[in-house]
Amino acid sequence: MTTIKQKITPNLWFDRQAEEAAKFYTSIFKNSRIGEITRASKAGFEIHGLPEDTVMTVEFEIEGQKFIALNGGPLFKFTPAISFLVACNTKEEVDAIWDKLSEGGTALMELGEYPFSEKYGWTQDRYGLSWQVMFMGDRKMKQKITPTLMFAGEQCGKAEAAINFYTSVFNNAEIGNILRYGKGEEPDKEGTIKHAAFTLENQGFAAMDSAREHNFTFNEAISFMVECETQEEIDYYWEKLTADGGQESVCGWLKDKFGVSWQVSPTVLDEMLRDPDKEKVERVTNAFLKMKKFDVEELKKAYEGQ
């Protein structure tokens, strides 16, 4: 199976169904697997409420693209502000994936024929996560599953500014095809983004504006984890993504000026938390729970017991 080298990984916040959901998604898509699992330590119980040794995070891949499922508790719920577009080669593939993803879920746009696709549907699955399933026809597919950001409510009309911002922050980034709303497509404003493709770190993303009445926006239920090799990288992304009205949070989390959630995390932390020595894991966990932006040297000191 070909695995995309990912700098940016979607992190999905579940209540307590992370492992169940990961198994569900990997059962639907080809070229999929469950990856590393981390378990809760005693440290931080008052925050996450997970008994020691219960599943904290589950890495999984679908079609070679990595996701992380997190047992975060009931605080945040998925919204259609971020969905995942599944590009299909055949109409039969659309049917098969739609049937499984929509079972026990809610259709937001019923499966059918639309001006932009002969077969397309948008559904929230049984966990509330949103998927768009589309027959691509003759269009080439560089990526099977594409995170798609909908700028609605107060953020409506800001999709283009966001795309320009993200492509200025990340490397190997470019703006692809842009389709704009025209006259007569009210309530959407002429010239705003109907659909736009862009890449960050050679990974495909999409964005759109929607002026229709939606009772949702971006939240922490879906965040994008940026994996950093050095403190300099952490400092860079933290500064850039919190600029101009972004918000710092704890444990490497932040919101950018558009309200999209990110995690800026050192790769070494993942290695530390997988150490079989529970005392080391406890020390590291206690250390990072006190941090906003991660400090790699302080994490290493805690790990070594200094």
mmCIF file of N, CA, C and O in Angstrom, residues 61-160:
data_model
loop_
_atom_site.group_PDB
_atom_site.id
_atom_site.type_symbol
_atom_site.label_atom_id
_atom_site.label_comp_id
_atom_site.label_asym_id
_atom_site.label_seq_id
_atom_site.Cartn_x
_atom_site.Cartn_y
_atom_site.Cartn_z
ATOM 1 N N GLU A 61 -5.126 4.355 8.778
ATOM 2 C CA GLU A 61 -4.955 4.810 7.404
ATOM 3 C C GLU A 61 -6.108 4.302 6.564
ATOM 4 O O GLU A 61 -6.529 3.150 6.703
ATOM 5 N N ILE A 62 -6.639 5.173 5.723
ATOM 6 C CA ILE A 62 -7.600 4.739 4.714
ATOM 7 C C ILE A 62 -7.111 5.261 3.377
ATOM 8 O O ILE A 62 -6.817 6.442 3.234
ATOM 9 N N GLU A 63 -6.983 4.346 2.438
ATOM 10 C CA GLU A 63 -6.419 4.659 1.127
ATOM 11 C C GLU A 63 -5.041 5.316 1.272
ATOM 12 O O GLU A 63 -4.683 6.229 0.539
ATOM 13 N N GLY A 64 -4.268 4.832 2.274
ATOM 14 C CA GLY A 64 -2.907 5.306 2.452
ATOM 15 C C GLY A 64 -2.771 6.651 3.139
ATOM 16 O O GLY A 64 -1.658 7.153 3.317
ATOM 17 N N GLN A 65 -3.884 7.262 3.540
ATOM 18 C CA GLN A 65 -3.834 8.561 4.203
ATOM 19 C C GLN A 65 -4.092 8.389 5.697
ATOM 20 O O GLN A 65 -5.038 7.720 6.107
ATOM 21 N N LYS A 66 -3.223 9.000 6.483
ATOM 22 C CA LYS A 66 -3.271 8.807 7.932
ATOM 23 C C LYS A 66 -4.270 9.744 8.602
ATOM 24 O O LYS A 66 -4.381 10.918 8.256
ATOM 25 N N PHE A 67 -4.966 9.194 9.579
ATOM 26 C CA PHE A 67 -5.855 9.938 10.464
ATOM 27 C C PHE A 67 -5.506 9.541 11.891
ATOM 28 O O PHE A 67 -4.906 8.499 12.135
ATOM 29 N N ILE A 68 -5.908 10.376 12.849
ATOM 30 C CA ILE A 68 -5.799 10.031 14.257
ATOM 31 C C ILE A 68 -7.177 10.183 14.891
ATOM 32 O O ILE A 68 -7.818 11.240 14.746
ATOM 33 N N ALA A 69 -7.650 9.144 15.545
ATOM 34 C CA ALA A 69 -8.900 9.196 16.294
ATOM 35 C C ALA A 69 -8.571 9.345 17.775
ATOM 36 O O ALA A 69 -7.737 8.609 18.307
ATOM 37 N N LEU A 70 -9.213 10.287 18.423
ATOM 38 C CA LEU A 70 -8.930 10.626 19.818
ATOM 39 C C LEU A 70 -10.161 10.420 20.674
ATOM 40 O O LEU A 70 -11.254 10.878 20.314
ATOM 41 N N ASN A 71 -10.011 9.731 21.810
ATOM 42 C CA ASN A 71 -11.078 9.643 22.800
ATOM 43 C C ASN A 71 -11.009 10.873 23.693
ATOM 44 O O ASN A 71 -10.386 10.866 24.756
ATOM 45 N N GLY A 72 -11.641 11.948 23.271
ATOM 46 C CA GLY A 72 -11.515 13.224 23.972
ATOM 47 C C GLY A 72 -12.634 13.535 24.938
ATOM 48 O O GLY A 72 -12.544 14.492 25.708
ATOM 49 N N GLY A 73 -13.738 12.762 24.880
ATOM 50 C CA GLY A 73 -14.875 13.064 25.736
ATOM 51 C C GLY A 73 -15.968 13.776 24.956
ATOM 52 O O GLY A 73 -15.879 13.976 23.744
ATOM 53 N N PRO A 74 -17.033 14.200 25.646
ATOM 54 C CA PRO A 74 -18.226 14.744 24.972
ATOM 55 C C PRO A 74 -18.160 16.231 24.632
ATOM 56 O O PRO A 74 -19.134 16.793 24.141
ATOM 57 N N LEU A 75 -17.027 16.876 24.848
ATOM 58 C CA LEU A 75 -16.958 18.335 24.754
ATOM 59 C C LEU A 75 -17.225 18.870 23.352
ATOM 60 O O LEU A 75 -17.923 19.869 23.167
ATOM 61 N N PHE A 76 -16.662 18.236 22.313
ATOM 62 C CA PHE A 76 -16.785 18.745 20.951
ATOM 63 C C PHE A 76 -17.487 17.726 20.052
ATOM 64 O O PHE A 76 -17.258 16.527 20.172
ATOM 65 N N LYS A 77 -18.302 18.242 19.142
ATOM 66 C CA LYS A 77 -19.037 17.400 18.199
ATOM 67 C C LYS A 77 -18.663 17.791 16.769
ATOM 68 O O LYS A 77 -18.456 18.961 16.465
ATOM 69 N N PHE A 78 -18.634 16.794 15.889
ATOM 70 C CA PHE A 78 -18.336 17.063 14.487
ATOM 71 C C PHE A 78 -19.411 17.955 13.864
ATOM 72 O O PHE A 78 -20.588 17.862 14.218
ATOM 73 N N THR A 79 -18.983 18.791 12.929
ATOM 74 C CA THR A 79 -19.916 19.579 12.125
ATOM 75 C C THR A 79 -19.513 19.452 10.656
ATOM 76 O O THR A 79 -18.371 19.087 10.353
ATOM 77 N N PRO A 80 -20.420 19.776 9.727
ATOM 78 C CA PRO A 80 -20.077 19.724 8.302
ATOM 79 C C PRO A 80 -19.117 20.831 7.863
ATOM 80 O O PRO A 80 -18.779 20.912 6.677
ATOM 81 N N ALA A 81 -18.678 21.689 8.789
ATOM 82 C CA ALA A 81 -17.721 22.727 8.417
ATOM 83 C C ALA A 81 -16.442 22.116 7.849
ATOM 84 O O ALA A 81 -15.776 22.724 7.004
ATOM 85 N N ILE A 82 -16.091 20.922 8.327
ATOM 86 C CA ILE A 82 -14.993 20.167 7.717
ATOM 87 C C ILE A 82 -15.536 18.782 7.360
ATOM 88 O O ILE A 82 -16.085 18.081 8.205
ATOM 89 N N SER A 83 -15.394 18.449 6.089
ATOM 90 C CA SER A 83 -15.839 17.144 5.604
ATOM 91 C C SER A 83 -14.703 16.514 4.817
ATOM 92 O O SER A 83 -13.681 17.154 4.540
ATOM 93 N N PHE A 84 -14.899 15.268 4.437
ATOM 94 C CA PHE A 84 -13.883 14.542 3.678
ATOM 95 C C PHE A 84 -14.495 14.068 2.365
ATOM 96 O O PHE A 84 -15.460 13.307 2.360
ATOM 97 N N LEU A 85 -13.958 14.594 1.275
ATOM 98 C CA LEU A 85 -14.439 14.273 -0.065
ATOM 99 C C LEU A 85 -13.766 12.996 -0.556
ATOM 100 O O LEU A 85 -12.532 12.931 -0.622
ATOM 101 N N VAL A 86 -14.571 11.994 -0.894
ATOM 102 C CA VAL A 86 -14.068 10.717 -1.387
ATOM 103 C C VAL A 86 -14.244 10.687 -2.902
ATOM 104 O O VAL A 86 -15.379 10.745 -3.401
ATOM 105 N N ALA A 87 -13.137 10.621 -3.631
ATOM 106 C CA ALA A 87 -13.171 10.598 -5.090
ATOM 107 C C ALA A 87 -13.273 9.161 -5.578
ATOM 108 O O ALA A 87 -12.442 8.317 -5.229
ATOM 109 N N CYS A 88 -14.296 8.876 -6.386
ATOM 110 C CA CYS A 88 -14.564 7.512 -6.833
ATOM 111 C C CYS A 88 -14.406 7.372 -8.342
ATOM 112 O O CYS A 88 -14.810 8.252 -9.108
ATOM 113 N N ASN A 89 -13.876 6.233 -8.759
ATOM 114 C CA ASN A 89 -13.660 5.956 -10.176
ATOM 115 C C ASN A 89 -14.936 5.552 -10.902
ATOM 116 O O ASN A 89 -15.082 5.784 -12.095
ATOM 117 N N THR A 90 -15.839 4.883 -10.165
ATOM 118 C CA THR A 90 -17.056 4.358 -10.783
ATOM 119 C C THR A 90 -18.275 4.712 -9.939
ATOM 120 O O THR A 90 -18.169 4.986 -8.737
ATOM 121 N N LYS A 91 -19.428 4.677 -10.582
ATOM 122 C CA LYS A 91 -20.681 4.919 -9.862
ATOM 123 C C LYS A 91 -20.956 3.791 -8.871
ATOM 124 O O LYS A 91 -21.549 4.016 -7.809
ATOM 125 N N GLU A 92 -20.528 2.586 -9.232
ATOM 126 C CA GLU A 92 -20.705 1.447 -8.328
ATOM 127 C C GLU A 92 -19.914 1.647 -7.039
ATOM 128 O O GLU A 92 -20.384 1.290 -5.944
ATOM 129 N N GLU A 93 -18.718 2.234 -7.160
ATOM 130 C CA GLU A 93 -17.915 2.518 -5.973
ATOM 131 C C GLU A 93 -18.602 3.558 -5.101
ATOM 132 O O GLU A 93 -18.608 3.450 -3.863
ATOM 133 N N VAL A 94 -19.192 4.568 -5.739
ATOM 134 C CA VAL A 94 -19.956 5.569 -4.983
ATOM 135 C C VAL A 94 -21.051 4.886 -4.176
ATOM 136 O O VAL A 94 -21.208 5.134 -2.973
ATOM 137 N N ASP A 95 -21.816 4.011 -4.833
ATOM 138 C CA ASP A 95 -22.917 3.316 -4.153
ATOM 139 C C ASP A 95 -22.424 2.512 -2.955
ATOM 140 O O ASP A 95 -23.014 2.565 -1.867
ATOM 141 N N ALA A 96 -21.334 1.770 -3.161
ATOM 142 C CA ALA A 96 -20.824 0.889 -2.103
ATOM 143 C C ALA A 96 -20.361 1.688 -0.891
ATOM 144 O O ALA A 96 -20.685 1.345 0.261
ATOM 145 N N ILE A 97 -19.611 2.754 -1.134
ATOM 146 C CA ILE A 97 -19.104 3.568 -0.021
ATOM 147 C C ILE A 97 -20.235 4.337 0.642
ATOM 148 O O ILE A 97 -20.316 4.425 1.872
ATOM 149 N N TRP A 98 -21.138 4.883 -0.169
ATOM 150 C CA TRP A 98 -22.274 5.630 0.377
ATOM 151 C C TRP A 98 -23.137 4.747 1.285
ATOM 152 O O TRP A 98 -23.514 5.162 2.386
ATOM 153 N N ASP A 99 -23.426 3.539 0.827
ATOM 154 C CA ASP A 99 -24.287 2.644 1.610
ATOM 155 C C ASP A 99 -23.716 2.395 2.999
ATOM 156 O O ASP A 99 -24.448 2.385 3.995
ATOM 157 N N LYS A 100 -22.400 2.223 3.069
ATOM 158 C CA LYS A 100 -21.772 1.916 4.360
ATOM 159 C C LYS A 100 -21.630 3.159 5.236
ATOM 160 O O LYS A 100 -21.914 3.123 6.439
ATOM 161 N N LEU A 101 -21.195 4.276 4.637
ATOM 162 C CA LEU A 101 -21.002 5.492 5.430
ATOM 163 C C LEU A 101 -22.323 6.082 5.919
ATOM 164 O O LEU A 101 -22.375 6.685 6.993
ATOM 165 N N SER A 102 -23.368 5.932 5.133
ATOM 166 C CA SER A 102 -24.641 6.578 5.479
ATOM 167 C C SER A 102 -25.496 5.737 6.420
ATOM 168 O O SER A 102 -26.466 6.245 7.000
ATOM 169 N N GLU A 103 -25.147 4.463 6.595
ATOM 170 C CA GLU A 103 -25.942 3.595 7.470
ATOM 171 C C GLU A 103 -25.920 4.122 8.905
ATOM 172 O O GLU A 103 -24.866 4.250 9.520
ATOM 173 N N GLY A 104 -27.085 4.456 9.413
ATOM 174 C CA GLY A 104 -27.179 4.999 10.769
ATOM 175 C C GLY A 104 -26.834 6.470 10.852
ATOM 176 O O GLY A 104 -26.774 7.036 11.954
ATOM 177 N N GLY A 105 -26.605 7.093 9.692
ATOM 178 C CA GLY A 105 -26.250 8.508 9.666
ATOM 179 C C GLY A 105 -27.373 9.375 9.127
ATOM 180 O O GLY A 105 -28.538 8.968 9.102
ATOM 181 N N THR A 106 -27.013 10.576 8.664
ATOM 182 C CA THR A 106 -27.987 11.544 8.160
ATOM 183 C C THR A 106 -27.491 12.127 6.848
ATOM 184 O O THR A 106 -26.381 12.682 6.784
ATOM 185 N N ALA A 107 -28.300 12.038 5.801
ATOM 186 C CA ALA A 107 -27.920 12.603 4.509
ATOM 187 C C ALA A 107 -28.084 14.122 4.532
ATOM 188 O O ALA A 107 -29.148 14.626 4.912
ATOM 189 N N LEU A 108 -27.032 14.842 4.150
ATOM 190 C CA LEU A 108 -27.099 16.301 4.043
ATOM 191 C C LEU A 108 -27.446 16.715 2.621
ATOM 192 O O LEU A 108 -28.121 17.710 2.406
ATOM 193 N N MET A 109 -26.950 15.965 1.641
ATOM 194 C CA MET A 109 -27.356 16.086 0.239
ATOM 195 C C MET A 109 -27.556 14.654 -0.257
ATOM 196 O O MET A 109 -26.618 13.866 -0.228
ATOM 197 N N GLU A 110 -28.764 14.335 -0.631
ATOM 198 C CA GLU A 110 -29.089 12.953 -0.983
ATOM 199 C C GLU A 110 -28.252 12.477 -2.163
ATOM 200 O O GLU A 110 -27.880 13.253 -3.039
ATOM 201 N N LEU A 111 -27.967 11.191 -2.181
ATOM 202 C CA LEU A 111 -27.219 10.608 -3.275
ATOM 203 C C LEU A 111 -28.026 10.737 -4.564
ATOM 204 O O LEU A 111 -29.189 10.347 -4.625
ATOM 205 N N GLY A 112 -27.393 11.328 -5.580
ATOM 206 C CA GLY A 112 -28.101 11.528 -6.838
ATOM 207 C C GLY A 112 -27.240 12.218 -7.868
ATOM 208 O O GLY A 112 -26.012 12.333 -7.705
ATOM 209 N N GLU A 113 -27.889 12.700 -8.928
ATOM 210 C CA GLU A 113 -27.178 13.399 -10.002
ATOM 211 C C GLU A 113 -27.229 14.898 -9.753
ATOM 212 O O GLU A 113 -28.288 15.453 -9.421
ATOM 213 N N TYR A 114 -26.079 15.551 -9.909
ATOM 214 C CA TYR A 114 -25.965 16.993 -9.708
ATOM 215 C C TYR A 114 -25.228 17.595 -10.904
ATOM 216 O O TYR A 114 -24.581 16.868 -11.673
ATOM 217 N N PRO A 115 -25.302 18.918 -11.083
ATOM 218 C CA PRO A 115 -24.618 19.540 -12.222
ATOM 219 C C PRO A 115 -23.114 19.264 -12.258
ATOM 220 O O PRO A 115 -22.521 19.238 -13.335
ATOM 221 N N PHE A 116 -22.520 19.053 -11.102
ATOM 222 C CA PHE A 116 -21.063 18.872 -11.034
ATOM 223 C C PHE A 116 -20.635 17.408 -10.999
ATOM 224 O O PHE A 116 -19.455 17.099 -11.056
ATOM 225 N N SER A 117 -21.604 16.494 -10.874
ATOM 226 C CA SER A 117 -21.268 15.070 -10.849
ATOM 227 C C SER A 117 -22.501 14.236 -11.165
ATOM 228 O O SER A 117 -23.601 14.541 -10.703
ATOM 229 N N GLU A 118 -22.295 13.168 -11.932
ATOM 230 C CA GLU A 118 -23.400 12.277 -12.270
ATOM 231 C C GLU A 118 -23.882 11.485 -11.057
ATOM 232 O O GLU A 118 -25.007 10.995 -11.039
ATOM 233 N N LYS A 119 -23.006 11.363 -10.061
ATOM 234 C CA LYS A 119 -23.416 10.663 -8.840
ATOM 235 C C LYS A 119 -22.641 11.238 -7.662
ATOM 236 O O LYS A 119 -21.405 11.188 -7.634
ATOM 237 N N TYR A 120 -23.373 11.779 -6.703
ATOM 238 C CA TYR A 120 -22.752 12.483 -5.575
ATOM 239 C C TYR A 120 -23.719 12.474 -4.403
ATOM 240 O O TYR A 120 -24.937 12.519 -4.568
ATOM 241 N N GLY A 121 -23.164 12.428 -3.203
ATOM 242 C CA GLY A 121 -23.959 12.590 -1.997
ATOM 243 C C GLY A 121 -23.093 13.098 -0.855
ATOM 244 O O GLY A 121 -21.866 12.927 -0.855
ATOM 245 N N TRP A 122 -23.734 13.744 0.113
ATOM 246 C CA TRP A 122 -23.041 14.279 1.289
ATOM 247 C C TRP A 122 -23.778 13.745 2.514
ATOM 248 O O TRP A 122 -24.978 13.957 2.662
ATOM 249 N N THR A 123 -23.061 13.029 3.368
ATOM 250 C CA THR A 123 -23.703 12.415 4.524
ATOM 251 C C THR A 123 -22.893 12.637 5.794
ATOM 252 O O THR A 123 -21.674 12.777 5.753
ATOM 253 N N GLN A 124 -23.613 12.691 6.913
ATOM 254 C CA GLN A 124 -22.974 12.577 8.223
ATOM 255 C C GLN A 124 -23.115 11.119 8.645
ATOM 256 O O GLN A 124 -24.223 10.574 8.646
ATOM 257 N N ASP A 125 -21.990 10.481 8.988
ATOM 258 C CA ASP A 125 -22.055 9.070 9.349
ATOM 259 C C ASP A 125 -22.608 8.887 10.760
ATOM 260 O O ASP A 125 -23.034 9.831 11.416
ATOM 261 N N ARG A 126 -22.597 7.655 11.229
ATOM 262 C CA ARG A 126 -23.187 7.325 12.536
ATOM 263 C C ARG A 126 -22.509 8.054 13.690
ATOM 264 O O ARG A 126 -23.088 8.181 14.777
ATOM 265 N N TYR A 127 -21.279 8.544 13.475
ATOM 266 C CA TYR A 127 -20.557 9.276 14.511
ATOM 267 C C TYR A 127 -20.673 10.789 14.337
ATOM 268 O O TYR A 127 -20.134 11.545 15.148
ATOM 269 N N GLY A 128 -21.328 11.221 13.267
ATOM 270 C CA GLY A 128 -21.492 12.652 13.009
ATOM 271 C C GLY A 128 -20.461 13.230 12.067
ATOM 272 O O GLY A 128 -20.539 14.403 11.709
ATOM 273 N N LEU A 129 -19.466 12.423 11.649
ATOM 274 C CA LEU A 129 -18.430 12.904 10.743
ATOM 275 C C LEU A 129 -18.996 13.012 9.326
ATOM 276 O O LEU A 129 -19.731 12.132 8.878
ATOM 277 N N SER A 130 -18.637 14.093 8.621
ATOM 278 C CA SER A 130 -19.206 14.374 7.304
ATOM 279 C C SER A 130 -18.327 13.878 6.173
ATOM 280 O O SER A 130 -17.104 14.082 6.174
ATOM 281 N N TRP A 131 -18.986 13.263 5.196
ATOM 282 C CA TRP A 131 -18.314 12.733 4.008
ATOM 283 C C TRP A 131 -19.062 13.175 2.757
ATOM 284 O O TRP A 131 -20.294 13.156 2.727
ATOM 285 N N GLN A 132 -18.305 13.563 1.741
ATOM 286 C CA GLN A 132 -18.864 13.772 0.415
ATOM 287 C C GLN A 132 -18.329 12.651 -0.481
ATOM 288 O O GLN A 132 -17.125 12.432 -0.531
ATOM 289 N N VAL A 133 -19.232 11.948 -1.128
ATOM 290 C CA VAL A 133 -18.839 10.817 -1.976
ATOM 291 C C VAL A 133 -19.185 11.185 -3.416
ATOM 292 O O VAL A 133 -20.352 11.449 -3.726
ATOM 293 N N MET A 134 -18.159 11.219 -4.292
ATOM 294 C CA MET A 134 -18.367 11.753 -5.637
ATOM 295 C C MET A 134 -17.771 10.871 -6.720
ATOM 296 O O MET A 134 -16.626 10.427 -6.609
ATOM 297 N N PHE A 135 -18.575 10.627 -7.774
ATOM 298 C CA PHE A 135 -18.075 10.010 -9.002
ATOM 299 C C PHE A 135 -17.333 11.088 -9.787
ATOM 300 O O PHE A 135 -17.894 12.142 -10.091
ATOM 301 N N MET A 136 -16.073 10.810 -10.097
ATOM 302 C CA MET A 136 -15.217 11.835 -10.694
ATOM 303 C C MET A 136 -15.271 11.862 -12.223
ATOM 304 O O MET A 136 -14.768 12.802 -12.839
ATOM 305 N N GLY A 137 -15.841 10.839 -12.844
ATOM 306 C CA GLY A 137 -15.877 10.825 -14.296
ATOM 307 C C GLY A 137 -14.479 10.785 -14.884
ATOM 308 O O GLY A 137 -13.648 9.964 -14.489
ATOM 309 N N ASP A 138 -14.206 11.707 -15.809
ATOM 310 C CA ASP A 138 -12.900 11.740 -16.482
ATOM 311 C C ASP A 138 -11.854 12.548 -15.719
ATOM 312 O O ASP A 138 -10.705 12.645 -16.153
ATOM 313 N N ARG A 139 -12.260 13.153 -14.612
ATOM 314 C CA ARG A 139 -11.311 13.973 -13.852
ATOM 315 C C ARG A 139 -10.258 13.103 -13.176
ATOM 316 O O ARG A 139 -10.569 12.062 -12.614
ATOM 317 N N LYS A 140 -9.019 13.555 -13.242
ATOM 318 C CA LYS A 140 -7.929 12.797 -12.640
ATOM 319 C C LYS A 140 -7.960 12.947 -11.121
ATOM 320 O O LYS A 140 -8.285 14.013 -10.600
ATOM 321 N N MET A 141 -7.605 11.874 -10.424
ATOM 322 C CA MET A 141 -7.597 11.883 -8.974
ATOM 323 C C MET A 141 -6.158 11.798 -8.470
ATOM 324 O O MET A 141 -5.491 10.788 -8.667
ATOM 325 N N LYS A 142 -5.682 12.861 -7.870
ATOM 326 C CA LYS A 142 -4.360 12.822 -7.257
ATOM 327 C C LYS A 142 -4.433 12.258 -5.841
ATOM 328 O O LYS A 142 -3.466 11.737 -5.321
ATOM 329 N N GLN A 143 -5.609 12.390 -5.234
ATOM 330 C CA GLN A 143 -5.769 11.991 -3.843
ATOM 331 C C GLN A 143 -7.163 11.418 -3.661
ATOM 332 O O GLN A 143 -8.138 11.983 -4.157
ATOM 333 N N LYS A 144 -7.256 10.318 -2.967
ATOM 334 C CA LYS A 144 -8.541 9.636 -2.811
ATOM 335 C C LYS A 144 -9.480 10.384 -1.876
ATOM 336 O O LYS A 144 -10.682 10.480 -2.118
ATOM 337 N N ILE A 145 -8.929 10.900 -0.785
ATOM 338 C CA ILE A 145 -9.753 11.548 0.247
ATOM 339 C C ILE A 145 -9.196 12.949 0.519
ATOM 340 O O ILE A 145 -8.018 13.098 0.850
ATOM 341 N N THR A 146 -10.041 13.960 0.373
ATOM 342 C CA THR A 146 -9.599 15.352 0.474
ATOM 343 C C THR A 146 -10.348 16.084 1.585
ATOM 344 O O THR A 146 -11.581 16.221 1.516
ATOM 345 N N PRO A 147 -9.650 16.583 2.612
ATOM 346 C CA PRO A 147 -10.306 17.419 3.623
ATOM 347 C C PRO A 147 -10.843 18.693 2.970
ATOM 348 O O PRO A 147 -10.142 19.356 2.201
ATOM 349 N N THR A 148 -12.102 19.010 3.280
ATOM 350 C CA THR A 148 -12.780 20.135 2.644
ATOM 351 C C THR A 148 -13.328 21.069 3.714
ATOM 352 O O THR A 148 -14.095 20.646 4.583
ATOM 353 N N LEU A 149 -12.960 22.336 3.640
ATOM 354 C CA LEU A 149 -13.343 23.335 4.633
ATOM 355 C C LEU A 149 -14.459 24.211 4.083
ATOM 356 O O LEU A 149 -14.339 24.775 2.995
ATOM 357 N N MET A 150 -15.556 24.303 4.831
ATOM 358 C CA MET A 150 -16.672 25.164 4.454
ATOM 359 C C MET A 150 -16.681 26.410 5.338
ATOM 360 O O MET A 150 -16.806 26.306 6.567
ATOM 361 N N PHE A 151 -16.573 27.558 4.707
ATOM 362 C CA PHE A 151 -16.570 28.831 5.427
ATOM 363 C C PHE A 151 -17.996 29.373 5.438
ATOM 364 O O PHE A 151 -18.492 29.886 4.436
ATOM 365 N N ALA A 152 -18.657 29.228 6.583
ATOM 366 C CA ALA A 152 -20.062 29.597 6.727
ATOM 367 C C ALA A 152 -20.206 30.592 7.873
ATOM 368 O O ALA A 152 -19.260 30.847 8.627
ATOM 369 N N GLY A 153 -21.406 31.150 8.009
ATOM 370 C CA GLY A 153 -21.660 32.087 9.100
ATOM 371 C C GLY A 153 -20.735 33.281 9.035
ATOM 372 O O GLY A 153 -20.556 33.908 7.972
ATOM 373 N N GLU A 154 -20.116 33.613 10.155
ATOM 374 C CA GLU A 154 -19.207 34.764 10.211
ATOM 375 C C GLU A 154 -17.984 34.584 9.311
ATOM 376 O O GLU A 154 -17.343 35.557 8.918
ATOM 377 N N GLN A 155 -17.655 33.341 8.990
ATOM 378 C CA GLN A 155 -16.476 33.068 8.155
ATOM 379 C C GLN A 155 -16.801 33.063 6.660
ATOM 380 O O GLN A 155 -15.882 32.983 5.837
ATOM 381 N N CYS A 156 -18.071 33.149 6.316
ATOM 382 C CA CYS A 156 -18.457 33.115 4.907
ATOM 383 C C CYS A 156 -17.788 34.252 4.138
ATOM 384 O O CYS A 156 -17.755 35.401 4.596
ATOM 385 N N GLY A 157 -17.262 33.931 2.971
ATOM 386 C CA GLY A 157 -16.563 34.923 2.157
ATOM 387 C C GLY A 157 -15.075 34.989 2.416
ATOM 388 O O GLY A 157 -14.353 35.717 1.745
ATOM 389 N N LYS A 158 -14.605 34.187 3.395
ATOM 390 C CA LYS A 158 -13.188 34.233 3.763
ATOM 391 C C LYS A 158 -12.379 33.052 3.225
ATOM 392 O O LYS A 158 -11.196 32.921 3.534
ATOM 393 N N ALA A 159 -13.014 32.209 2.421
ATOM 394 C CA ALA A 159 -12.313 31.016 1.930
ATOM 395 C C ALA A 159 -11.062 31.387 1.139
ATOM 396 O O ALA A 159 -10.002 30.777 1.320
ATOM 397 N N GLU A 160 -11.181 32.393 0.267
ATOM 398 C CA GLU A 160 -10.024 32.750 -0.552
ATOM 399 C C GLU A 160 -8.886 33.308 0.301
ATOM 400 O O GLU A 160 -7.709 32.964 0.086
#
